[in-house]
Short mmCIF file of C-alpha atoms (C1' of nucleotides) in Angstrom, two decimals:
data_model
loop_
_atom_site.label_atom_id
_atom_site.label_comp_id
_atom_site.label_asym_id
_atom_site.label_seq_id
_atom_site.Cartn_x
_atom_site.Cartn_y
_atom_site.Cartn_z
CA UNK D 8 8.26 19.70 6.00
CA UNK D 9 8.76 18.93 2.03
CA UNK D 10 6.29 20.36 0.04
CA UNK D 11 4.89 17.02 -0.75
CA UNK D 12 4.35 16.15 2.75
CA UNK D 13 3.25 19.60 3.48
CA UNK D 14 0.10 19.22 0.69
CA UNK D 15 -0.41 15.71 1.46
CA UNK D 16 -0.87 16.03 4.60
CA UNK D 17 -3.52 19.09 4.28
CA UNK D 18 -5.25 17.06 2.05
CA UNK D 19 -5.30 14.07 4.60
CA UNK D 20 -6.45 16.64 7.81
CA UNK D 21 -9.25 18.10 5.33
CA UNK D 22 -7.54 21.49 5.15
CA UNK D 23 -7.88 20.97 1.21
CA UNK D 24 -11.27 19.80 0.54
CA UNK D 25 -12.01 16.88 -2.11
CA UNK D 26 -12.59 19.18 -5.20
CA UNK D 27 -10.50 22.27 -4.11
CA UNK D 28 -8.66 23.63 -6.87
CA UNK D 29 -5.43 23.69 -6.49
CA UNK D 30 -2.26 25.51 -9.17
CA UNK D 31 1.36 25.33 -9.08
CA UNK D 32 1.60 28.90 -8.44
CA UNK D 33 -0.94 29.37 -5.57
CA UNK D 34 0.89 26.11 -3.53
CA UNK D 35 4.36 27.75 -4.43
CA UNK D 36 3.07 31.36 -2.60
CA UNK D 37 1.56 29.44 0.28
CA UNK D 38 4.60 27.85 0.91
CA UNK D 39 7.03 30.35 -0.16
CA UNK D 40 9.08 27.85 -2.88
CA UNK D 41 9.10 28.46 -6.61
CA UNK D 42 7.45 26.16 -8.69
CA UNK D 43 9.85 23.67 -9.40
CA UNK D 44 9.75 21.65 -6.25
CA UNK D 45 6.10 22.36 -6.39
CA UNK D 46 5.78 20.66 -9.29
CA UNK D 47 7.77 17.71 -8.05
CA UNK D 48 5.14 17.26 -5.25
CA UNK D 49 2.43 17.50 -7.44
CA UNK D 50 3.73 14.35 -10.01
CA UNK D 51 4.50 12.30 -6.77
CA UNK D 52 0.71 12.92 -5.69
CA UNK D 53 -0.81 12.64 -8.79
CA UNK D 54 0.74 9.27 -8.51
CA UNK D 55 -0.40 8.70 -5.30
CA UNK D 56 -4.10 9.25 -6.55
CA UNK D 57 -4.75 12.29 -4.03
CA UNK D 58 -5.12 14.72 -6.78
CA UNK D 59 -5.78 14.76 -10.81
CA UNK D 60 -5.17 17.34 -13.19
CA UNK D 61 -8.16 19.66 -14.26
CA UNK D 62 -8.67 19.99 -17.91
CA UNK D 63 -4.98 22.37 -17.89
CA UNK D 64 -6.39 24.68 -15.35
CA UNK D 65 -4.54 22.82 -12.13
CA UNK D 66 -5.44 20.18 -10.48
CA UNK D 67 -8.35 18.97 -8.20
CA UNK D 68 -8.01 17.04 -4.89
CA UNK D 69 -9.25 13.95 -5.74
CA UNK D 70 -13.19 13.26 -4.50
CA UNK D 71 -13.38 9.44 -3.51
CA UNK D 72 -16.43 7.72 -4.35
CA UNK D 73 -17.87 4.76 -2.02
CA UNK D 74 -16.96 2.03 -4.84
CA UNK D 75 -13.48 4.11 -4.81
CA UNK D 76 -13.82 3.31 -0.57
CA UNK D 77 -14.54 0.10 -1.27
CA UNK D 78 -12.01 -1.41 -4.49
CA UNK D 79 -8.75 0.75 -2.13
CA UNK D 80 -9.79 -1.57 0.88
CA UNK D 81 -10.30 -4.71 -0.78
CA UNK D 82 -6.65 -4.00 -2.28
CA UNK D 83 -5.73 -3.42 0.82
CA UNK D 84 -7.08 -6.54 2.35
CA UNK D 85 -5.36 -8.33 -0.72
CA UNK D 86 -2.07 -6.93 -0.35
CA UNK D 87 -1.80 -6.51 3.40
CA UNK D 88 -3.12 -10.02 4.40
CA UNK D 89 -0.34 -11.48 1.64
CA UNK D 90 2.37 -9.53 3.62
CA UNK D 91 1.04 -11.02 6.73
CA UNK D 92 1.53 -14.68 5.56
CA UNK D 93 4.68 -13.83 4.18
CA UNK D 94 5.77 -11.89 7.80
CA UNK D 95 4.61 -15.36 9.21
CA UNK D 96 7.35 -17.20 7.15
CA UNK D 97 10.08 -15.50 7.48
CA UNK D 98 10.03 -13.32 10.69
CA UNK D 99 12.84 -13.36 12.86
CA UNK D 100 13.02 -13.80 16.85
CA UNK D 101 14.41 -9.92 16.60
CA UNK D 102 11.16 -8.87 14.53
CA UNK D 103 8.52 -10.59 16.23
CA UNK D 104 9.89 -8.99 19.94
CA UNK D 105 9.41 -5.42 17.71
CA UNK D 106 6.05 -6.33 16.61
CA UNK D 107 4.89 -7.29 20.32
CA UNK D 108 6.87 -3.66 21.89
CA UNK D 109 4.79 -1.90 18.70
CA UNK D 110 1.69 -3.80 19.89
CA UNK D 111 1.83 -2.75 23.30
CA UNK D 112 2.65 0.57 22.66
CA UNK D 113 -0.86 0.79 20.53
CA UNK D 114 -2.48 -0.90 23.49
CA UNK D 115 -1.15 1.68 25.91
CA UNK D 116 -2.55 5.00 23.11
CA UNK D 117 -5.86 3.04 23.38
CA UNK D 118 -5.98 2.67 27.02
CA UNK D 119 -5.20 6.53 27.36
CA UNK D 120 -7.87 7.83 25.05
CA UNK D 121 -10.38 11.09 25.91
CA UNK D 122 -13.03 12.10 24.98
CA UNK D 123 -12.17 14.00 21.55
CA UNK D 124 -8.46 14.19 22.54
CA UNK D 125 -6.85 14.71 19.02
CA UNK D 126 -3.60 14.30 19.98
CA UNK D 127 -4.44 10.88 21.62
CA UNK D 128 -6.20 9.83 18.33
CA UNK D 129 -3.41 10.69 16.15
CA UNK D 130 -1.26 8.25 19.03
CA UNK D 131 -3.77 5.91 18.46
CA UNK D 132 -3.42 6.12 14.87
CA UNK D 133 0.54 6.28 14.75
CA UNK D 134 0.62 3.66 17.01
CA UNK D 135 -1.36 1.23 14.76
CA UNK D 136 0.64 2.09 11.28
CA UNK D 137 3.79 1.16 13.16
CA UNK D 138 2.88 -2.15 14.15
CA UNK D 139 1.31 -2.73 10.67
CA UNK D 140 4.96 -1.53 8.90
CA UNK D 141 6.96 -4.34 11.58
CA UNK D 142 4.93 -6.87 9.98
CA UNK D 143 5.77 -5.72 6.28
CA UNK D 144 9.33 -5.09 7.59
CA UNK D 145 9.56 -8.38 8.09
CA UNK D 146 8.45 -9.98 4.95
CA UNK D 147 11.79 -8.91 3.78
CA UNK D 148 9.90 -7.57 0.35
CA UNK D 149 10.45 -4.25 -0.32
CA UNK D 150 8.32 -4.31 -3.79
CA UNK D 151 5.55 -5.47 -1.64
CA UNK D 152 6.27 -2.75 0.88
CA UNK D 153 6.16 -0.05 -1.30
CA UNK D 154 2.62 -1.22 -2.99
CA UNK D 155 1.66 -1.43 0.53
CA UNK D 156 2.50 1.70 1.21
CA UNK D 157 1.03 3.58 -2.07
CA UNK D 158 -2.61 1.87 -0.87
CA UNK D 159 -2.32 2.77 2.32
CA UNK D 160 -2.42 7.02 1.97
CA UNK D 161 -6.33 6.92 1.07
CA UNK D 162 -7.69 5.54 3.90
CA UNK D 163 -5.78 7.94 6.21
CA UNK D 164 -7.94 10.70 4.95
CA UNK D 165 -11.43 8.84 5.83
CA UNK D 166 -9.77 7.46 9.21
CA UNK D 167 -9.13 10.83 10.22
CA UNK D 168 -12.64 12.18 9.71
CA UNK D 169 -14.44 9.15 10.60
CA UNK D 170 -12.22 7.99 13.70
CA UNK D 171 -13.43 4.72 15.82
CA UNK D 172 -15.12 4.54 18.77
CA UNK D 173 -14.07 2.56 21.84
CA UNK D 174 -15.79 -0.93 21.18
CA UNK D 175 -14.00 -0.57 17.34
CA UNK D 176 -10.48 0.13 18.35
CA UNK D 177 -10.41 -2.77 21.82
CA UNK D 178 -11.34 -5.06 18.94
CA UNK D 179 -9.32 -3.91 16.63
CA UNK D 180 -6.47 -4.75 19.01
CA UNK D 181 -7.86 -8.27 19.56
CA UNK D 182 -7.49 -9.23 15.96
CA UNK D 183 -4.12 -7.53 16.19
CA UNK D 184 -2.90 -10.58 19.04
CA UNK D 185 -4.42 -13.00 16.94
CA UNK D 186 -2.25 -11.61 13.78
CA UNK D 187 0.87 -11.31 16.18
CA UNK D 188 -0.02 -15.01 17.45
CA UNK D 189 -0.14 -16.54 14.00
CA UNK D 190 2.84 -14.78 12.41
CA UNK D 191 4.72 -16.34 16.11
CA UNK D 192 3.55 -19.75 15.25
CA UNK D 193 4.47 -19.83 12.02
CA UNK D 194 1.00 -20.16 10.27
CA UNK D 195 0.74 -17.86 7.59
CA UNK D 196 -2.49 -19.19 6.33
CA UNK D 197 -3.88 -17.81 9.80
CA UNK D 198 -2.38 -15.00 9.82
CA UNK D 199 -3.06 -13.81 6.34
CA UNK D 200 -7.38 -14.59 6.92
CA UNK D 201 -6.87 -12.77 10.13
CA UNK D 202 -5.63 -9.55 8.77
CA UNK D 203 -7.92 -9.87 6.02
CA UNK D 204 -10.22 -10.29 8.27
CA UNK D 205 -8.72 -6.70 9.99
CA UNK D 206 -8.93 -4.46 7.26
CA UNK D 207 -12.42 -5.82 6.09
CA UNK D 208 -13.53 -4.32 9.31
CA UNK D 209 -12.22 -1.08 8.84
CA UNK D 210 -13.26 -1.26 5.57
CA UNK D 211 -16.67 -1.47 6.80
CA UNK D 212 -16.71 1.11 9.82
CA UNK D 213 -15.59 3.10 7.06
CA UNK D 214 -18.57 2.45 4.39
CA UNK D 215 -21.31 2.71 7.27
CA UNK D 216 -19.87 5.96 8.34
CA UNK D 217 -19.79 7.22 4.69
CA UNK D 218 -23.41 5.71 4.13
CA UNK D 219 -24.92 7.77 7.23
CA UNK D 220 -23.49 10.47 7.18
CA UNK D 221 -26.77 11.72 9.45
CA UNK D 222 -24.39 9.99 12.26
CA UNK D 223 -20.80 11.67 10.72
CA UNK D 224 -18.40 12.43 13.51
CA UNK D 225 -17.17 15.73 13.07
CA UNK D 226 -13.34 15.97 12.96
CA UNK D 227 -12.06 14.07 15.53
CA UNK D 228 -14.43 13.42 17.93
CA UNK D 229 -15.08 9.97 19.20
CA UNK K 15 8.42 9.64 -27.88
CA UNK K 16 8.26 11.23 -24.21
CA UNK K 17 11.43 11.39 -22.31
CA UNK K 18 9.99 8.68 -19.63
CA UNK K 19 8.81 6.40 -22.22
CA UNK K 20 12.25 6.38 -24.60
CA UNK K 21 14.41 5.89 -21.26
CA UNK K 22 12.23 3.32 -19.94
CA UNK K 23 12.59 1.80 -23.66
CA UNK K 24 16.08 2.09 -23.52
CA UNK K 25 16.12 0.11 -20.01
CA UNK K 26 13.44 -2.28 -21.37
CA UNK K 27 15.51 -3.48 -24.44
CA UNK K 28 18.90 -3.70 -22.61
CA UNK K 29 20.29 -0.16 -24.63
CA UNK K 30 21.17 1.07 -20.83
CA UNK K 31 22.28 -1.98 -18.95
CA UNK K 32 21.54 -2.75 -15.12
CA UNK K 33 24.17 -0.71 -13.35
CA UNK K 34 24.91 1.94 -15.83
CA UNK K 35 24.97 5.00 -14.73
CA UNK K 36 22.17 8.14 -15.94
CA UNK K 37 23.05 11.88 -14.90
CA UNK K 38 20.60 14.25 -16.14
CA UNK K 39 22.87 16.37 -18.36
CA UNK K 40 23.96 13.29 -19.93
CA UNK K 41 20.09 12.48 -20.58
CA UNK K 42 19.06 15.86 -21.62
CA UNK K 43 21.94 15.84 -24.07
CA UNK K 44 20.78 12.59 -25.14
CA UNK K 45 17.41 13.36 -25.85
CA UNK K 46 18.27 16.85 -26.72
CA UNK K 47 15.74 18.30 -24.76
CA UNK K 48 16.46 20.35 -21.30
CA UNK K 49 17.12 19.26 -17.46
CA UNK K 50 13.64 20.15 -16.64
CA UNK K 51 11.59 17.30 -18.35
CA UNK K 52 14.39 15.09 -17.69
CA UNK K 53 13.81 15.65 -14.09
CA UNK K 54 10.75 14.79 -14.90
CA UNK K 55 11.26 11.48 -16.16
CA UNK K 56 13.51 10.60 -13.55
CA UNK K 57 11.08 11.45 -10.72
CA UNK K 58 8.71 8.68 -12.58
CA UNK K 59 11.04 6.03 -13.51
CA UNK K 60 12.67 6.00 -9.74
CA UNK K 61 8.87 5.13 -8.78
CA UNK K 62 9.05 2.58 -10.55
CA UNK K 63 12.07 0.86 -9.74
CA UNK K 64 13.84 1.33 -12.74
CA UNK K 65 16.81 3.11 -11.74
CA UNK K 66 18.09 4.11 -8.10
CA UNK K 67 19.76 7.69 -6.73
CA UNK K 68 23.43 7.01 -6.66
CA UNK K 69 25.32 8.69 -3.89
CA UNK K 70 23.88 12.41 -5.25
CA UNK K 71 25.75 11.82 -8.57
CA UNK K 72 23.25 10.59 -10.61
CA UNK K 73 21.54 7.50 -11.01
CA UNK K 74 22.20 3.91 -12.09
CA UNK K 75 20.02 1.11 -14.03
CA UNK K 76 18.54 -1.03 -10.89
CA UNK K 77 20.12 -4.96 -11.64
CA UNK K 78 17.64 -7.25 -10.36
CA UNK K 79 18.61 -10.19 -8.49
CA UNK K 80 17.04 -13.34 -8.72
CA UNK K 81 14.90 -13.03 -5.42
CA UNK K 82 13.72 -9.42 -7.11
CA UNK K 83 12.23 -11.22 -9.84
CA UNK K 84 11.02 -13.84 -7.69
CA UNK K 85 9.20 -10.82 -5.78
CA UNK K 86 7.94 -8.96 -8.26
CA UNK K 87 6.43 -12.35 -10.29
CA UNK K 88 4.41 -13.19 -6.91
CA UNK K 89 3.37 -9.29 -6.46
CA UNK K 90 2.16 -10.06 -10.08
CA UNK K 91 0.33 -13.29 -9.49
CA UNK K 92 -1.54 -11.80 -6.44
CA UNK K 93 -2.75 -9.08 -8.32
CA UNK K 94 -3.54 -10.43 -11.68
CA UNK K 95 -5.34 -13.23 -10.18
CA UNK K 96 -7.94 -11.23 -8.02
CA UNK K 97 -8.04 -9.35 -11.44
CA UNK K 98 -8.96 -12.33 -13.73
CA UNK K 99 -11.42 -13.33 -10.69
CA UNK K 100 -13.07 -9.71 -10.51
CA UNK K 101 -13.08 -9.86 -14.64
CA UNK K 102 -15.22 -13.05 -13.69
CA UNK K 103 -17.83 -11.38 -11.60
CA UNK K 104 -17.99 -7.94 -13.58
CA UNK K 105 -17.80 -8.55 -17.69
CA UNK K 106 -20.19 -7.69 -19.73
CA UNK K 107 -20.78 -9.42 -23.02
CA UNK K 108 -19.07 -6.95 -24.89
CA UNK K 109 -16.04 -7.29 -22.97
CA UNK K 110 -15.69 -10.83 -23.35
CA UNK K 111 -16.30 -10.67 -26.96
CA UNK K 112 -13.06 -8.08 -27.02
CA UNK K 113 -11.16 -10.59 -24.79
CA UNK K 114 -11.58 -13.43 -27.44
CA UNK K 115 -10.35 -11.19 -29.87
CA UNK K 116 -6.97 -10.26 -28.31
CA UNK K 117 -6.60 -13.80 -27.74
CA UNK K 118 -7.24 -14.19 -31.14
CA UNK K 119 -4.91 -11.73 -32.34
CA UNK K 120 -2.25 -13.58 -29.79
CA UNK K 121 -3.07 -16.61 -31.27
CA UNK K 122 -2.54 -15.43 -34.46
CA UNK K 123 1.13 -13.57 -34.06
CA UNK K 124 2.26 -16.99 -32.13
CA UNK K 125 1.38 -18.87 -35.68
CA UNK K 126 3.43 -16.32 -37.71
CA UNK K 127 6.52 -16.89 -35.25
CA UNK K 128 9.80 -16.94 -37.44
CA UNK K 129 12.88 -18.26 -35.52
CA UNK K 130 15.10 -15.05 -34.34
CA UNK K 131 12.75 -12.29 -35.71
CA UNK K 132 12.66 -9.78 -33.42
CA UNK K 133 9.32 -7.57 -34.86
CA UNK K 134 7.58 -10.90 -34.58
CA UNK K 135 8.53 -11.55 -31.13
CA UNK K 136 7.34 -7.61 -30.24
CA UNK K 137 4.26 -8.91 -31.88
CA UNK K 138 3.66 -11.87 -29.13
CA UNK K 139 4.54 -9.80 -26.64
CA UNK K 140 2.32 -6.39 -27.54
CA UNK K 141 -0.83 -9.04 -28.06
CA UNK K 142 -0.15 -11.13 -24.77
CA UNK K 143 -0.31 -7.90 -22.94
CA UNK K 144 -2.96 -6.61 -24.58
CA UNK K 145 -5.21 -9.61 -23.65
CA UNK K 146 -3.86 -8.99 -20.04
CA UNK K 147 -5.21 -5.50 -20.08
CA UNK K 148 -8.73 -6.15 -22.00
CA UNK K 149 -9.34 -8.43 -18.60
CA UNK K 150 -8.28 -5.72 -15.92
CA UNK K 151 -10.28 -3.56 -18.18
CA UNK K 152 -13.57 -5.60 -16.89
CA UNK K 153 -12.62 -5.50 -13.47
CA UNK K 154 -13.79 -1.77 -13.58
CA UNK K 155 -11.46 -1.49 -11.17
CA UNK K 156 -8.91 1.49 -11.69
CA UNK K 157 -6.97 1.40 -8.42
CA UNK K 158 -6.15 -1.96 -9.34
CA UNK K 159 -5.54 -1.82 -12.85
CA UNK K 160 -2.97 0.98 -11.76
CA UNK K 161 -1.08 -1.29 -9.33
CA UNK K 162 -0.59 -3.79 -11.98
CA UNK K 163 0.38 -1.61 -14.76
CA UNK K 164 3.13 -0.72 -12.15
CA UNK K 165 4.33 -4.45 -11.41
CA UNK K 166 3.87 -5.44 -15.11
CA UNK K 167 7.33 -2.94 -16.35
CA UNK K 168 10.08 -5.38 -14.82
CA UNK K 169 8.96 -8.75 -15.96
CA UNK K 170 9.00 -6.50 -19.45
CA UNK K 171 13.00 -6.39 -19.31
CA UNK K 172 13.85 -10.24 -18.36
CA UNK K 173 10.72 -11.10 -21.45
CA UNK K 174 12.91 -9.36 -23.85
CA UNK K 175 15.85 -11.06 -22.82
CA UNK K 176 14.74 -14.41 -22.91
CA UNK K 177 12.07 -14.89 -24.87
CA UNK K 178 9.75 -18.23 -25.17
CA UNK K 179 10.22 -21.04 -27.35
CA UNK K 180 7.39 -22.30 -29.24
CA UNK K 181 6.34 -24.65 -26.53
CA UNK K 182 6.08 -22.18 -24.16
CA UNK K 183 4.09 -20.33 -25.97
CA UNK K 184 1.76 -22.85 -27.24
CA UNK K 185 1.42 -23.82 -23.69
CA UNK K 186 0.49 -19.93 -22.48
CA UNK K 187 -2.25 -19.87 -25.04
CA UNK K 188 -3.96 -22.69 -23.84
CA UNK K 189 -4.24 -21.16 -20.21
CA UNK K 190 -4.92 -17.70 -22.15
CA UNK K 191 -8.16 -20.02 -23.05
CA UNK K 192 -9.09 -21.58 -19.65
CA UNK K 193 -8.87 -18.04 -18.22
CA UNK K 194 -11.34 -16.53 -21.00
CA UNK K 195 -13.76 -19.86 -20.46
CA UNK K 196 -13.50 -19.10 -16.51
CA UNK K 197 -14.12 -15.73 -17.54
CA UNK K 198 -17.39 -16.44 -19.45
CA UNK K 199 -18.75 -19.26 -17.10
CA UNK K 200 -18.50 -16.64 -14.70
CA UNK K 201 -16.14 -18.88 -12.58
CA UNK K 202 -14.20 -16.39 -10.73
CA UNK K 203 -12.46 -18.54 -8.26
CA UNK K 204 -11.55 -20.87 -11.47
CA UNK K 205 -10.48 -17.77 -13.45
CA UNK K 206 -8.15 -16.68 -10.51
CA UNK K 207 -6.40 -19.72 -10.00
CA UNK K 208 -5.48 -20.07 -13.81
CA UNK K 209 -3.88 -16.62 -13.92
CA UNK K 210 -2.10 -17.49 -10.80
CA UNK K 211 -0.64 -20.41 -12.56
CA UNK K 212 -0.29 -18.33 -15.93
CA UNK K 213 2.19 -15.97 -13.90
CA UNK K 214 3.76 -18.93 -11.66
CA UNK K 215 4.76 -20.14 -15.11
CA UNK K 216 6.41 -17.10 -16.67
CA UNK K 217 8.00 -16.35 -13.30
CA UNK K 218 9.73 -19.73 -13.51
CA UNK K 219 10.61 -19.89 -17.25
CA UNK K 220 12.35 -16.63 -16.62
CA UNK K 221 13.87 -17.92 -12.99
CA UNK K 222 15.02 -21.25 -15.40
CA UNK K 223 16.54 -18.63 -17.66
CA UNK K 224 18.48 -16.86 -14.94
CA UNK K 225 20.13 -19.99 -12.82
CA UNK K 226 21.27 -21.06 -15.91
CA UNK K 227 23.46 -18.66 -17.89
CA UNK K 228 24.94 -20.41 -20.08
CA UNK K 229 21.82 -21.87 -22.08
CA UNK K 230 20.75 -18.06 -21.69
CA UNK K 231 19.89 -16.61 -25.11
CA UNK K 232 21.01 -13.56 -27.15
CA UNK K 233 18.56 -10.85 -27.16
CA UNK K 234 15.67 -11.70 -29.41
CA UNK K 235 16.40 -15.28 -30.34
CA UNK K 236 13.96 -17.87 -30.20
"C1'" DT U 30 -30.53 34.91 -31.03
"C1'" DT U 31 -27.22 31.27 -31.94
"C1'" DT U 32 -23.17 29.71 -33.97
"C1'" DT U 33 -18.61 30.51 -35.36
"C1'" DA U 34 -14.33 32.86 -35.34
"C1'" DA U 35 -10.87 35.89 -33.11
"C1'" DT U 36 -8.75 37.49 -29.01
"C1'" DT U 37 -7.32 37.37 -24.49
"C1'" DT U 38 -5.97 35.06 -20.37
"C1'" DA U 39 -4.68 31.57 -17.13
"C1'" DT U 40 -1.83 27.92 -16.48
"C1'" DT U 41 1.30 24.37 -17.40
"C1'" DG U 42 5.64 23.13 -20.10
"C1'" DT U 43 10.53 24.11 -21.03
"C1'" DA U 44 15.02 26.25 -20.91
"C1'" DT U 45 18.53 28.14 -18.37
"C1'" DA U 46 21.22 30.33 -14.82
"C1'" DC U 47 22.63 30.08 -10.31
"C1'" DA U 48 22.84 27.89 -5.39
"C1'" DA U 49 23.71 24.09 -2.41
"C1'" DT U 50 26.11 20.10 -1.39
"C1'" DA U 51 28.06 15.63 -1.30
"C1'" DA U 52 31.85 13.25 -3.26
"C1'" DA U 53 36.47 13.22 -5.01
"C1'" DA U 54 40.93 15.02 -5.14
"C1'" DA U 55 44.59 17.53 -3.29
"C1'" DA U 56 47.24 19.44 0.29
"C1'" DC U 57 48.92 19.20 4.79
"C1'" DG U 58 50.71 17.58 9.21
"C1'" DC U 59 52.66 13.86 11.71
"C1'" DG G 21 53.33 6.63 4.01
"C1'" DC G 22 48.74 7.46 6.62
"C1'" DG G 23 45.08 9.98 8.67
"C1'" DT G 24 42.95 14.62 8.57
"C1'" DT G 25 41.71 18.89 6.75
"C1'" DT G 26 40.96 21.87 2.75
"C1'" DT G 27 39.86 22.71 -1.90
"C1'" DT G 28 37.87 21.56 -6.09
"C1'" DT G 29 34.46 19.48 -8.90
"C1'" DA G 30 30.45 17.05 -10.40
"C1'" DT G 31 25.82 16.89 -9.92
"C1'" DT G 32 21.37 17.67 -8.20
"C1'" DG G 33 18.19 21.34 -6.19
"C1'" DT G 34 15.85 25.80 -6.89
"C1'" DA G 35 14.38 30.11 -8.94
"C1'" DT G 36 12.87 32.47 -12.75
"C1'" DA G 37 11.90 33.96 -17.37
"C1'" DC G 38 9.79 32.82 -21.46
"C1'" DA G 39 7.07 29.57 -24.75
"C1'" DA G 40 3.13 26.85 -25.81
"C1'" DT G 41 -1.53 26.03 -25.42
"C1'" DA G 42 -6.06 25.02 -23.84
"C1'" DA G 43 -9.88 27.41 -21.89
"C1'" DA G 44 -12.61 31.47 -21.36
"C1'" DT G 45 -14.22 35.57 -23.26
"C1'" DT G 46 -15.47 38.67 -26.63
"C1'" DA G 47 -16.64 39.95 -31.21
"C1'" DA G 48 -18.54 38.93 -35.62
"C1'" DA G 49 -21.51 36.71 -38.73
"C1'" DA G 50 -25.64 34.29 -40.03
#
DNA sequence: TTTTAATTTATTGTATACAATAAAAAACGC
DNA sequence: GCGTTTTTTATTGTATACAATAAATTAAAA
């Protein structure tokens, strides 16, 4: 792994904490490169919003606030529920049959869940980004893509604290066959208020999770 | 000025045409500074789809075809839109008052235009956006603010090429005005949909511009 | 004591040399 | 001559040493 996956993804499993301190020399020791492709990783996260530089001492892993939560979603929602309508013009027969075998395949991680079975959660979570990027892949924008994809980073960090019970995910995959529906009929208005309509939920399981945290799953369980 | 901000200049005012090809040695030379900041720059402007890897010997200018621009303008117009309508729900009196004095200020450099003078038509262009940004600035929103800044470089290139003729730019100051009135009535749905056309508009004075080459103009006339 | 100045230190910024490698050119076999 | 292998070359990738500088610490002055 890169060094920019390897730190972003530490950040994302909670192995660096929101406020850890982190220095081009410390991350080049733990993982035995010099500093220059350190440093490359650390510009492409900066941009990515995971970390921000600490009055020229390093650089702190960025602590998200609830209205931080709340404005990433809602861009989210904006951008994501656009791509939909556009996925709904101009899919192809090829693209929706991909979008359905991606579907299914996140119906069959939900359907083998356990009890605080990480692997199955990160299936479960795998499964759903895949289906989301056929959709995108479709629109045949890749400026819109790579927005997407930029917004998209954050909430991986709360989904994989806060992960969603059973009730959450078996509708989660409801409002995906209404998404798949409209973008297979052709009605982007549909399909763009439905995914809106997606994220805004996830958006929320999020918030309440953040605003109780007397209820906070620890890592991974469900 | 920075390495990333005179390349990105160079791009923005034609200097290094779409296609030409960048190699870091040839930059640093250029620039007379080293390989390392270079790299630097590089790493930034490929993020923002200014310039592409080519074939691991160096880079070239990204050309834009028409359906990029076409892209980009709606990527705009989605996000500059929810801006003006957040702007709407969040300004404070101060901010308006600094709105109505860009536009002001706009107002003011379209009255001094001379035909073909180039500092004037920086002028337009440095107020325009500068009215842009005191609205995203009352969104209090950063995430967005830093998607737009990101969509907001491209449509920079084509505006330089063909710029506005008076009409045009009569005619942007007068939705520059609905938008600020939306903006103070608190009328965010109204202030949303008059950005939306604001951008449709540019997109398809610049779309005009590009289907029809040979009523294209020389850099900086009017 | 509290403020100000001087010194030290931690850390990023920059230059530069060398390594890795993909692309281009040249040599080779048929 | 045409496809294949080998060699060369252009260019980025990486390591490392040194420079610049902001922050922290210590010393000095008031």
């Amino acid at each position: 792994m890169n060094p920019y996956n390897a730190i972003k993804n530490a950040i994302i499993i909670g192995e660096y904490e929101p406020g850890k301190r982190l220095t081009e020399e410390a991350l080049a020791e733990s993982l035995q490169v010099s500093r220059t492709p350190i440093r490359d990783a650390i510009k492409q996260l900066e941009s990515d919003g995971l970390i921000i530089p600490f009055k020229r001492r390093g650089y702190i892993v960025k602590e998200f606030s609830i209205e931080d939560i709340r404005q990433i979603y809602n861009l989210r929602a904006l951008l994501e529920s656009h791509g939909a309508g556009e996925a709904a013009l101009n899919r192809t027969k090829e693209e929706l049959q991909f979008m359905h075998e991606k579907n299914t395949a996140y119906e069959q991680a939900i359907s083998e869940l356990k009890r605080s079975d990480i692997s199955t959660i990160k299936n479960i979570q795998q499964a759903n980004q895949e289906f989301h990027e056929e959709i995108f892949k479709a629109t045949k924008n890749e400026h819109l893509r790579s927005h997407i994809s930029k917004v998209v980073v954050v909430p991986l960090i709360f989904r994989s604290f806060y992960w969603y019970n059973e009730r959450q995910l078996l509708r989660s995959l409801e409002v995906h066959k209404t998404i798949l529906k409209a973008i297979e009929n052709r009605e982007p208005e549909r399909a763009k208020i439905a995914m809106q309509e997606h994220i805004y939920q996830g958006r929320d399981d999020v918030l309440v999770q953040m605003a109780n945290p007397k209820i906070e799953l620890s890592k991974g369980e469900v």
